[in-house]
JSON list of N, CA and C in Angstrom, two decimals:
[
{"chain": "R", "resi": 84, "resn": "MET", "atom": "N", "xyz": [1.17, -1.20, 0.45]},
{"chain": "R", "resi": 84, "resn": "MET", "atom": "CA", "xyz": [0.11, -0.08, 0.01]},
{"chain": "R", "resi": 84, "resn": "MET", "atom": "C", "xyz": [1.03, 1.11, -0.21]},
{"chain": "R", "resi": 85, "resn": "MET", "atom": "N", "xyz": [0.64, 2.41, -0.75]},
{"chain": "R", "resi": 85, "resn": "MET", "atom": "CA", "xyz": [1.39, 3.41, -0.75]},
{"chain": "R", "resi": 85, "resn": "MET", "atom": "C", "xyz": [0.78, 4.31, 0.42]},
{"chain": "R", "resi": 86, "resn": "ALA", "atom": "N", "xyz": [2.34, 5.02, 0.73]},
{"chain": "R", "resi": 86, "resn": "ALA", "atom": "CA", "xyz": [2.00, 5.76, 1.75]},
{"chain": "R", "resi": 86, "resn": "ALA", "atom": "C", "xyz": [0.70, 7.35, 1.84]},
{"chain": "R", "resi": 87, "resn": "GLY", "atom": "N", "xyz": [0.11, 7.35, 2.49]},
{"chain": "R", "resi": 87, "resn": "GLY", "atom": "CA", "xyz": [-1.09, 8.22, 2.70]},
{"chain": "R", "resi": 87, "resn": "GLY", "atom": "C", "xyz": [-2.21, 8.31, 2.01]},
{"chain": "R", "resi": 88, "resn": "ILE", "atom": "N", "xyz": [-2.02, 6.72, 1.77]},
{"chain": "R", "resi": 88, "resn": "ILE", "atom": "CA", "xyz": [-3.44, 6.28, 0.43]},
{"chain": "R", "resi": 88, "resn": "ILE", "atom": "C", "xyz": [-4.35, 5.26, 1.60]},
{"chain": "R", "resi": 89, "resn": "GLN", "atom": "N", "xyz": [-5.40, 6.09, 2.40]},
{"chain": "R", "resi": 89, "resn": "GLN", "atom": "CA", "xyz": [-6.18, 5.76, 2.90]},
{"chain": "R", "resi": 89, "resn": "GLN", "atom": "C", "xyz": [-7.12, 4.10, 1.98]},
{"chain": "R", "resi": 90, "resn": "PRO", "atom": "N", "xyz": [-7.14, 3.20, 2.57]},
{"chain": "R", "resi": 90, "resn": "PRO", "atom": "CA", "xyz": [-8.21, 2.01, 1.99]},
{"chain": "R", "resi": 90, "resn": "PRO", "atom": "C", "xyz": [-9.67, 2.84, 1.98]},
{"chain": "R", "resi": 91, "resn": "ARG", "atom": "N", "xyz": [-10.26, 2.73, 0.74]},
{"chain": "R", "resi": 91, "resn": "ARG", "atom": "CA", "xyz": [-11.48, 3.35, 0.96]},
{"chain": "R", "resi": 91, "resn": "ARG", "atom": "C", "xyz": [-13.06, 2.33, 1.57]},
{"chain": "R", "resi": 92, "resn": "LYS", "atom": "N", "xyz": [-13.53, 2.29, 2.49]},
{"chain": "R", "resi": 92, "resn": "LYS", "atom": "CA", "xyz": [-14.70, 1.73, 3.37]},
{"chain": "R", "resi": 92, "resn": "LYS", "atom": "C", "xyz": [-15.80, 1.70, 2.23]},
{"chain": "R", "resi": 93, "resn": "ALA", "atom": "N", "xyz": [-16.55, 0.58, 1.72]},
{"chain": "R", "resi": 93, "resn": "ALA", "atom": "CA", "xyz": [-17.97, -0.02, 1.85]},
{"chain": "R", "resi": 93, "resn": "ALA", "atom": "C", "xyz": [-19.02, 1.11, 1.67]},
{"chain": "R", "resi": 94, "resn": "GLU", "atom": "N", "xyz": [-19.07, 2.09, 2.36]},
{"chain": "R", "resi": 94, "resn": "GLU", "atom": "CA", "xyz": [-20.28, 3.93, 2.44]},
{"chain": "R", "resi": 94, "resn": "GLU", "atom": "C", "xyz": [-20.49, 4.11, 1.73]},
{"chain": "R", "resi": 95, "resn": "ARG", "atom": "N", "xyz": [-21.78, 4.36, 1.64]},
{"chain": "R", "resi": 95, "resn": "ARG", "atom": "CA", "xyz": [-22.26, 4.54, 0.29]},
{"chain": "R", "resi": 95, "resn": "ARG", "atom": "C", "xyz": [-23.63, 6.12, 0.53]},
{"chain": "R", "resi": 96, "resn": "ASP", "atom": "N", "xyz": [-23.68, 6.51, -0.40]},
{"chain": "R", "resi": 96, "resn": "ASP", "atom": "CA", "xyz": [-24.74, 7.62, -0.19]},
{"chain": "R", "resi": 96, "resn": "ASP", "atom": "C", "xyz": [-26.30, 6.58, -1.01]},
{"chain": "R", "resi": 97, "resn": "GLY", "atom": "N", "xyz": [-27.17, 7.06, -0.25]},
{"chain": "R", "resi": 97, "resn": "GLY", "atom": "CA", "xyz": [-29.09, 6.26, -1.08]},
{"chain": "R", "resi": 97, "resn": "GLY", "atom": "C", "xyz": [-29.91, 7.12, -0.12]},
{"chain": "R", "resi": 98, "resn": "PHE", "atom": "N", "xyz": [-31.01, 6.38, 0.24]},
{"chain": "R", "resi": 98, "resn": "PHE", "atom": "CA", "xyz": [-32.13, 7.90, -0.14]},
{"chain": "R", "resi": 98, "resn": "PHE", "atom": "C", "xyz": [-31.70, 8.37, 1.48]},
{"chain": "R", "resi": 99, "resn": "LEU", "atom": "N", "xyz": [-31.03, 7.32, 2.09]},
{"chain": "R", "resi": 99, "resn": "LEU", "atom": "CA", "xyz": [-31.31, 7.23, 4.12]},
{"chain": "R", "resi": 99, "resn": "LEU", "atom": "C", "xyz": [-30.34, 9.03, 3.64]},
{"chain": "R", "resi": 100, "resn": "PRO", "atom": "N", "xyz": [-30.91, 9.74, 5.24]},
{"chain": "R", "resi": 100, "resn": "PRO", "atom": "CA", "xyz": [-30.07, 10.78, 5.25]},
{"chain": "R", "resi": 100, "resn": "PRO", "atom": "C", "xyz": [-28.60, 11.09, 5.76]},
{"chain": "R", "resi": 101, "resn": "ILE", "atom": "N", "xyz": [-27.76, 9.80, 6.19]},
{"chain": "R", "resi": 101, "resn": "ILE", "atom": "CA", "xyz": [-26.84, 9.62, 6.42]},
{"chain": "R", "resi": 101, "resn": "ILE", "atom": "C", "xyz": [-26.20, 8.22, 5.29]},
{"chain": "R", "resi": 102, "resn": "ARG", "atom": "N", "xyz": [-24.84, 8.65, 5.74]},
{"chain": "R", "resi": 102, "resn": "ARG", "atom": "CA", "xyz": [-23.74, 7.62, 4.39]},
{"chain": "R", "resi": 102, "resn": "ARG", "atom": "C", "xyz": [-23.83, 6.41, 5.35]},
{"chain": "R", "resi": 103, "resn": "THR", "atom": "N", "xyz": [-24.20, 5.09, 4.51]},
{"chain": "R", "resi": 103, "resn": "THR", "atom": "CA", "xyz": [-24.02, 3.85, 5.85]},
{"chain": "R", "resi": 103, "resn": "THR", "atom": "C", "xyz": [-23.48, 2.81, 4.90]},
{"chain": "R", "resi": 104, "resn": "ASN", "atom": "N", "xyz": [-22.75, 2.35, 5.57]},
{"chain": "R", "resi": 104, "resn": "ASN", "atom": "CA", "xyz": [-22.57, 0.44, 5.26]},
{"chain": "R", "resi": 104, "resn": "ASN", "atom": "C", "xyz": [-23.54, -0.19, 4.98]},
{"chain": "R", "resi": 105, "resn": "GLY", "atom": "N", "xyz": [-23.50, -1.87, 4.67]},
{"chain": "R", "resi": 105, "resn": "GLY", "atom": "CA", "xyz": [-24.12, -2.82, 4.73]},
{"chain": "R", "resi": 105, "resn": "GLY", "atom": "C", "xyz": [-24.49, -3.15, 6.00]},
{"chain": "R", "resi": 106, "resn": "PHE", "atom": "N", "xyz": [-24.06, -3.01, 7.42]},
{"chain": "R", "resi": 106, "resn": "PHE", "atom": "CA", "xyz": [-24.38, -3.51, 8.65]},
{"chain": "R", "resi": 106, "resn": "PHE", "atom": "C", "xyz": [-25.47, -2.34, 9.27]},
{"chain": "R", "resi": 107, "resn": "ASP", "atom": "N", "xyz": [-25.18, -1.07, 8.77]},
{"chain": "R", "resi": 107, "resn": "ASP", "atom": "CA", "xyz": [-26.12, -0.07, 8.58]},
{"chain": "R", "resi": 107, "resn": "ASP", "atom": "C", "xyz": [-27.15, -0.15, 8.44]},
{"chain": "R", "resi": 108, "resn": "ARG", "atom": "N", "xyz": [-27.41, -0.37, 7.07]},
{"chain": "R", "resi": 108, "resn": "ARG", "atom": "CA", "xyz": [-28.50, -0.48, 6.74]},
{"chain": "R", "resi": 108, "resn": "ARG", "atom": "C", "xyz": [-28.92, -1.76, 7.08]},
{"chain": "R", "resi": 109, "resn": "GLY", "atom": "N", "xyz": [-28.64, -2.89, 7.25]},
{"chain": "R", "resi": 109, "resn": "GLY", "atom": "CA", "xyz": [-29.24, -3.90, 8.33]},
{"chain": "R", "resi": 109, "resn": "GLY", "atom": "C", "xyz": [-29.98, -3.74, 9.49]},
{"chain": "R", "resi": 110, "resn": "PHE", "atom": "N", "xyz": [-29.37, -2.89, 10.08]},
{"chain": "R", "resi": 110, "resn": "PHE", "atom": "CA", "xyz": [-29.49, -2.41, 11.94]},
{"chain": "R", "resi": 110, "resn": "PHE", "atom": "C", "xyz": [-30.75, -1.91, 11.70]},
{"chain": "R", "resi": 111, "resn": "ILE", "atom": "N", "xyz": [-30.92, -0.81, 10.29]},
{"chain": "R", "resi": 111, "resn": "ILE", "atom": "CA", "xyz": [-31.75, -0.21, 10.65]},
{"chain": "R", "resi": 111, "resn": "ILE", "atom": "C", "xyz": [-33.28, -0.88, 10.01]},
{"chain": "R", "resi": 112, "resn": "SER", "atom": "N", "xyz": [-33.04, -1.77, 9.43]},
{"chain": "R", "resi": 112, "resn": "SER", "atom": "CA", "xyz": [-34.16, -2.92, 8.96]},
{"chain": "R", "resi": 112, "resn": "SER", "atom": "C", "xyz": [-34.61, -3.43, 9.95]},
{"chain": "R", "resi": 113, "resn": "VAL", "atom": "N", "xyz": [-33.21, -4.07, 11.14]},
{"chain": "R", "resi": 113, "resn": "VAL", "atom": "CA", "xyz": [-34.31, -5.02, 11.75]},
{"chain": "R", "resi": 113, "resn": "VAL", "atom": "C", "xyz": [-34.85, -3.88, 13.10]},
{"chain": "R", "resi": 114, "resn": "VAL", "atom": "N", "xyz": [-34.44, -3.00, 13.22]},
{"chain": "R", "resi": 114, "resn": "VAL", "atom": "CA", "xyz": [-34.87, -1.70, 14.35]},
{"chain": "R", "resi": 114, "resn": "VAL", "atom": "C", "xyz": [-36.60, -1.39, 13.36]},
{"chain": "R", "resi": 115, "resn": "ILE", "atom": "N", "xyz": [-36.90, -1.21, 12.19]},
{"chain": "R", "resi": 115, "resn": "ILE", "atom": "CA", "xyz": [-37.31, -1.52, 11.60]},
{"chain": "R", "resi": 115, "resn": "ILE", "atom": "C", "xyz": [-38.83, -2.23, 11.77]},
{"chain": "R", "resi": 116, "resn": "LEU", "atom": "N", "xyz": [-38.78, -3.75, 11.42]},
{"chain": "R", "resi": 116, "resn": "LEU", "atom": "CA", "xyz": [-39.21, -4.41, 11.73]},
{"chain": "R", "resi": 116, "resn": "LEU", "atom": "C", "xyz": [-39.51, -4.20, 12.95]},
{"chain": "R", "resi": 117, "resn": "ILE", "atom": "N", "xyz": [-39.10, -4.89, 13.76]},
{"chain": "R", "resi": 117, "resn": "ILE", "atom": "CA", "xyz": [-39.70, -4.43, 15.64]},
{"chain": "R", "resi": 117, "resn": "ILE", "atom": "C", "xyz": [-40.28, -3.79, 16.11]},
{"chain": "R", "resi": 118, "resn": "LEU", "atom": "N", "xyz": [-40.49, -2.22, 15.57]},
{"chain": "R", "resi": 118, "resn": "LEU", "atom": "CA", "xyz": [-40.89, -1.40, 15.64]},
{"chain": "R", "resi": 118, "resn": "LEU", "atom": "C", "xyz": [-42.32, -1.47, 14.80]},
{"chain": "R", "resi": 119, "resn": "VAL", "atom": "N", "xyz": [-42.36, -1.72, 13.20]},
{"chain": "R", "resi": 119, "resn": "VAL", "atom": "CA", "xyz": [-43.63, -2.04, 12.80]},
{"chain": "R", "resi": 119, "resn": "VAL", "atom": "C", "xyz": [-44.65, -3.43, 13.40]},
{"chain": "R", "resi": 120, "resn": "HIS", "atom": "N", "xyz": [-43.62, -4.50, 13.60]},
{"chain": "R", "resi": 120, "resn": "HIS", "atom": "CA", "xyz": [-44.20, -5.96, 14.59]},
{"chain": "R", "resi": 120, "resn": "HIS", "atom": "C", "xyz": [-45.05, -5.65, 16.04]},
{"chain": "R", "resi": 121, "resn": "LEU", "atom": "N", "xyz": [-44.15, -4.37, 16.69]},
{"chain": "R", "resi": 121, "resn": "LEU", "atom": "CA", "xyz": [-45.27, -4.34, 17.87]},
{"chain": "R", "resi": 121, "resn": "LEU", "atom": "C", "xyz": [-46.10, -3.33, 17.69]},
{"chain": "R", "resi": 122, "resn": "LEU", "atom": "N", "xyz": [-46.28, -2.29, 16.72]},
{"chain": "R", "resi": 122, "resn": "LEU", "atom": "CA", "xyz": [-46.79, -1.16, 16.34]},
{"chain": "R", "resi": 122, "resn": "LEU", "atom": "C", "xyz": [-48.99, -2.38, 15.37]},
{"chain": "R", "resi": 123, "resn": "TRP", "atom": "N", "xyz": [-48.44, -3.37, 14.73]},
{"chain": "R", "resi": 123, "resn": "TRP", "atom": "CA", "xyz": [-49.62, -3.87, 14.11]},
{"chain": "R", "resi": 123, "resn": "TRP", "atom": "C", "xyz": [-49.89, -4.78, 15.71]},
{"chain": "R", "resi": 124, "resn": "MET", "atom": "N", "xyz": [-49.77, -5.54, 16.45]},
{"chain": "R", "resi": 124, "resn": "MET", "atom": "CA", "xyz": [-49.74, -5.64, 16.92]},
{"chain": "R", "resi": 124, "resn": "MET", "atom": "C", "xyz": [-50.52, -5.71, 18.31]},
{"chain": "R", "resi": 125, "resn": "ARG", "atom": "N", "xyz": [-49.88, -4.11, 18.09]},
{"chain": "R", "resi": 125, "resn": "ARG", "atom": "CA", "xyz": [-51.04, -3.96, 19.11]},
{"chain": "R", "resi": 125, "resn": "ARG", "atom": "C", "xyz": [-52.37, -3.31, 18.29]},
{"chain": "R", "resi": 126, "resn": "PHE", "atom": "N", "xyz": [-52.06, -2.66, 17.22]},
{"chain": "R", "resi": 126, "resn": "PHE", "atom": "CA", "xyz": [-53.50, -2.40, 16.20]},
{"chain": "R", "resi": 126, "resn": "PHE", "atom": "C", "xyz": [-54.06, -3.02, 15.10]},
{"chain": "R", "resi": 127, "resn": "LEU", "atom": "N", "xyz": [-53.05, -3.30, 14.32]},
{"chain": "R", "resi": 127, "resn": "LEU", "atom": "CA", "xyz": [-53.68, -4.01, 13.49]},
{"chain": "R", "resi": 127, "resn": "LEU", "atom": "C", "xyz": [-54.12, -5.40, 13.38]},
{"chain": "R", "resi": 128, "resn": "GLU", "atom": "N", "xyz": [-53.84, -6.15, 14.82]},
{"chain": "R", "resi": 128, "resn": "GLU", "atom": "CA", "xyz": [-53.65, -8.10, 14.90]},
{"chain": "R", "resi": 128, "resn": "GLU", "atom": "C", "xyz": [-55.16, -8.40, 13.93]},
{"chain": "R", "resi": 129, "resn": "GLY", "atom": "N", "xyz": [-56.31, -8.17, 14.81]},
{"chain": "R", "resi": 129, "resn": "GLY", "atom": "CA", "xyz": [-57.08, -8.45, 14.96]},
{"chain": "R", "resi": 129, "resn": "GLY", "atom": "C", "xyz": [-58.23, -7.85, 13.32]},
{"chain": "R", "resi": 130, "resn": "LEU", "atom": "N", "xyz": [-57.37, -7.19, 12.71]},
{"chain": "R", "resi": 130, "resn": "LEU", "atom": "CA", "xyz": [-58.11, -7.18, 11.23]},
{"chain": "R", "resi": 130, "resn": "LEU", "atom": "C", "xyz": [-57.09, -8.18, 10.41]},
{"chain": "R", "resi": 131, "resn": "LEU", "atom": "N", "xyz": [-55.86, -8.37, 10.74]},
{"chain": "R", "resi": 131, "resn": "LEU", "atom": "CA", "xyz": [-54.74, -8.77, 9.64]},
{"chain": "R", "resi": 131, "resn": "LEU", "atom": "C", "xyz": [-53.48, -9.45, 10.33]},
{"chain": "R", "resi": 132, "resn": "PRO", "atom": "N", "xyz": [-53.56, -11.16, 9.29]},
{"chain": "R", "resi": 132, "resn": "PRO", "atom": "CA", "xyz": [-52.23, -11.85, 10.31]},
{"chain": "R", "resi": 132, "resn": "PRO", "atom": "C", "xyz": [-51.00, -10.79, 10.61]},
{"chain": "R", "resi": 133, "resn": "LEU", "atom": "N", "xyz": [-49.62, -11.35, 11.70]},
{"chain": "R", "resi": 133, "resn": "LEU", "atom": "CA", "xyz": [-49.15, -10.65, 11.67]},
{"chain": "R", "resi": 133, "resn": "LEU", "atom": "C", "xyz": [-48.09, -11.39, 10.56]},
{"chain": "R", "resi": 134, "resn": "TRP", "atom": "N", "xyz": [-47.86, -12.30, 9.90]},
{"chain": "R", "resi": 134, "resn": "TRP", "atom": "CA", "xyz": [-47.35, -13.02, 8.38]},
{"chain": "R", "resi": 134, "resn": "TRP", "atom": "C", "xyz": [-47.28, -11.53, 7.50]},
{"chain": "R", "resi": 135, "resn": "VAL", "atom": "N", "xyz": [-48.25, -11.12, 7.58]},
{"chain": "R", "resi": 135, "resn": "VAL", "atom": "CA", "xyz": [-48.70, -9.96, 6.78]},
{"chain": "R", "resi": 135, "resn": "VAL", "atom": "C", "xyz": [-47.40, -8.57, 6.90]},
{"chain": "R", "resi": 136, "resn": "ALA", "atom": "N", "xyz": [-47.10, -8.64, 8.50]},
{"chain": "R", "resi": 136, "resn": "ALA", "atom": "CA", "xyz": [-46.22, -7.09, 8.77]},
{"chain": "R", "resi": 136, "resn": "ALA", "atom": "C", "xyz": [-44.96, -8.45, 8.04]},
{"chain": "R", "resi": 137, "resn": "THR", "atom": "N", "xyz": [-44.86, -9.14, 8.35]},
{"chain": "R", "resi": 137, "resn": "THR", "atom": "CA", "xyz": [-43.53, -9.93, 8.26]},
{"chain": "R", "resi": 137, "resn": "THR", "atom": "C", "xyz": [-43.10, -9.89, 6.50]},
{"chain": "R", "resi": 138, "resn": "VAL", "atom": "N", "xyz": [-44.05, -10.42, 5.73]},
{"chain": "R", "resi": 138, "resn": "VAL", "atom": "CA", "xyz": [-43.64, -10.24, 4.46]},
{"chain": "R", "resi": 138, "resn": "VAL", "atom": "C", "xyz": [-43.44, -8.47, 4.44]},
{"chain": "R", "resi": 139, "resn": "LEU", "atom": "N", "xyz": [-44.35, -7.86, 4.76]},
{"chain": "R", "resi": 139, "resn": "LEU", "atom": "CA", "xyz": [-43.86, -6.35, 4.06]},
{"chain": "R", "resi": 139, "resn": "LEU", "atom": "C", "xyz": [-42.40, -5.82, 4.55]},
{"chain": "R", "resi": 140, "resn": "CYS", "atom": "N", "xyz": [-42.44, -6.14, 6.24]},
{"chain": "R", "resi": 140, "resn": "CYS", "atom": "CA", "xyz": [-40.88, -5.68, 6.64]},
{"chain": "R", "resi": 140, "resn": "CYS", "atom": "C", "xyz": [-39.88, -6.64, 6.00]},
{"chain": "R", "resi": 141, "resn": "LEU", "atom": "N", "xyz": [-39.71, -7.62, 5.20]},
{"chain": "R", "resi": 141, "resn": "LEU", "atom": "CA", "xyz": [-39.01, -8.35, 4.63]},
{"chain": "R", "resi": 141, "resn": "LEU", "atom": "C", "xyz": [-38.57, -7.60, 3.71]},
{"chain": "R", "resi": 142, "resn": "ALA", "atom": "N", "xyz": [-39.70, -7.35, 2.51]},
{"chain": "R", "resi": 142, "resn": "ALA", "atom": "CA", "xyz": [-39.71, -6.52, 1.46]},
{"chain": "R", "resi": 142, "resn": "ALA", "atom": "C", "xyz": [-38.92, -4.96, 1.55]},
{"chain": "R", "resi": 143, "resn": "LEU", "atom": "N", "xyz": [-39.61, -4.48, 2.78]},
{"chain": "R", "resi": 143, "resn": "LEU", "atom": "CA", "xyz": [-38.56, -3.26, 3.09]},
{"chain": "R", "resi": 143, "resn": "LEU", "atom": "C", "xyz": [-37.41, -3.51, 3.25]},
{"chain": "R", "resi": 144, "resn": "ALA", "atom": "N", "xyz": [-37.57, -4.20, 4.12]},
{"chain": "R", "resi": 144, "resn": "ALA", "atom": "CA", "xyz": [-35.36, -4.08, 4.55]},
{"chain": "R", "resi": 144, "resn": "ALA", "atom": "C", "xyz": [-34.72, -4.28, 3.03]},
{"chain": "R", "resi": 145, "resn": "VAL", "atom": "N", "xyz": [-35.09, -5.68, 2.54]},
{"chain": "R", "resi": 145, "resn": "VAL", "atom": "CA", "xyz": [-34.34, -5.80, 0.87]},
{"chain": "R", "resi": 145, "resn": "VAL", "atom": "C", "xyz": [-34.26, -4.59, 0.38]},
{"chain": "R", "resi": 146, "resn": "PHE", "atom": "N", "xyz": [-35.47, -3.87, 0.57]},
{"chain": "R", "resi": 146, "resn": "PHE", "atom": "CA", "xyz": [-35.39, -2.00, -0.65]},
{"chain": "R", "resi": 146, "resn": "PHE", "atom": "C", "xyz": [-34.05, -1.66, 0.68]},
{"chain": "R", "resi": 147, "resn": "ILE", "atom": "N", "xyz": [-34.27, -1.72, 1.28]},
{"chain": "R", "resi": 147, "resn": "ILE", "atom": "CA", "xyz": [-33.29, -0.28, 2.11]},
{"chain": "R", "resi": 147, "resn": "ILE", "atom": "C", "xyz": [-32.06, -0.92, 2.32]},
{"chain": "R", "resi": 148, "resn": "ILE", "atom": "N", "xyz": [-32.05, -2.70, 2.10]},
{"chain": "R", "resi": 148, "resn": "ILE", "atom": "CA", "xyz": [-30.42, -2.79, 1.74]},
{"chain": "R", "resi": 148, "resn": "ILE", "atom": "C", "xyz": [-29.83, -2.35, 0.39]},
{"chain": "R", "resi": 149, "resn": "ARG", "atom": "N", "xyz": [-30.89, -2.59, -0.19]},
{"chain": "R", "resi": 149, "resn": "ARG", "atom": "CA", "xyz": [-30.39, -2.52, -1.67]},
{"chain": "R", "resi": 149, "resn": "ARG", "atom": "C", "xyz": [-30.28, -1.62, -2.19]},
{"chain": "R", "resi": 150, "resn": "LYS", "atom": "N", "xyz": [-30.63, -0.67, -1.87]},
{"chain": "R", "resi": 150, "resn": "LYS", "atom": "CA", "xyz": [-30.89, 1.17, -2.34]},
{"chain": "R", "resi": 150, "resn": "LYS", "atom": "C", "xyz": [-30.12, 1.68, -1.04]},
{"chain": "R", "resi": 151, "resn": "GLY", "atom": "N", "xyz": [-30.77, 1.77, 0.49]},
{"chain": "R", "resi": 151, "resn": "GLY", "atom": "CA", "xyz": [-30.20, 2.85, 1.34]},
{"chain": "R", "resi": 151, "resn": "GLY", "atom": "C", "xyz": [-29.34, 3.31, 1.66]}
]
């Protein structure tokens, strides 16, 4: 490695308002999954089953990890 040259990190700009790497986007996805499931159980469990929230959150997680 040449002196004075830093290795480039795998951070990138996406639609999220911060620079993120893969771990950051995965962590944000898990936090959103937990929040959505808690809110779903509180307000929508009687109308729609919980697996619907899981499918929606997994689709959102794939989008965040790829584009975020």
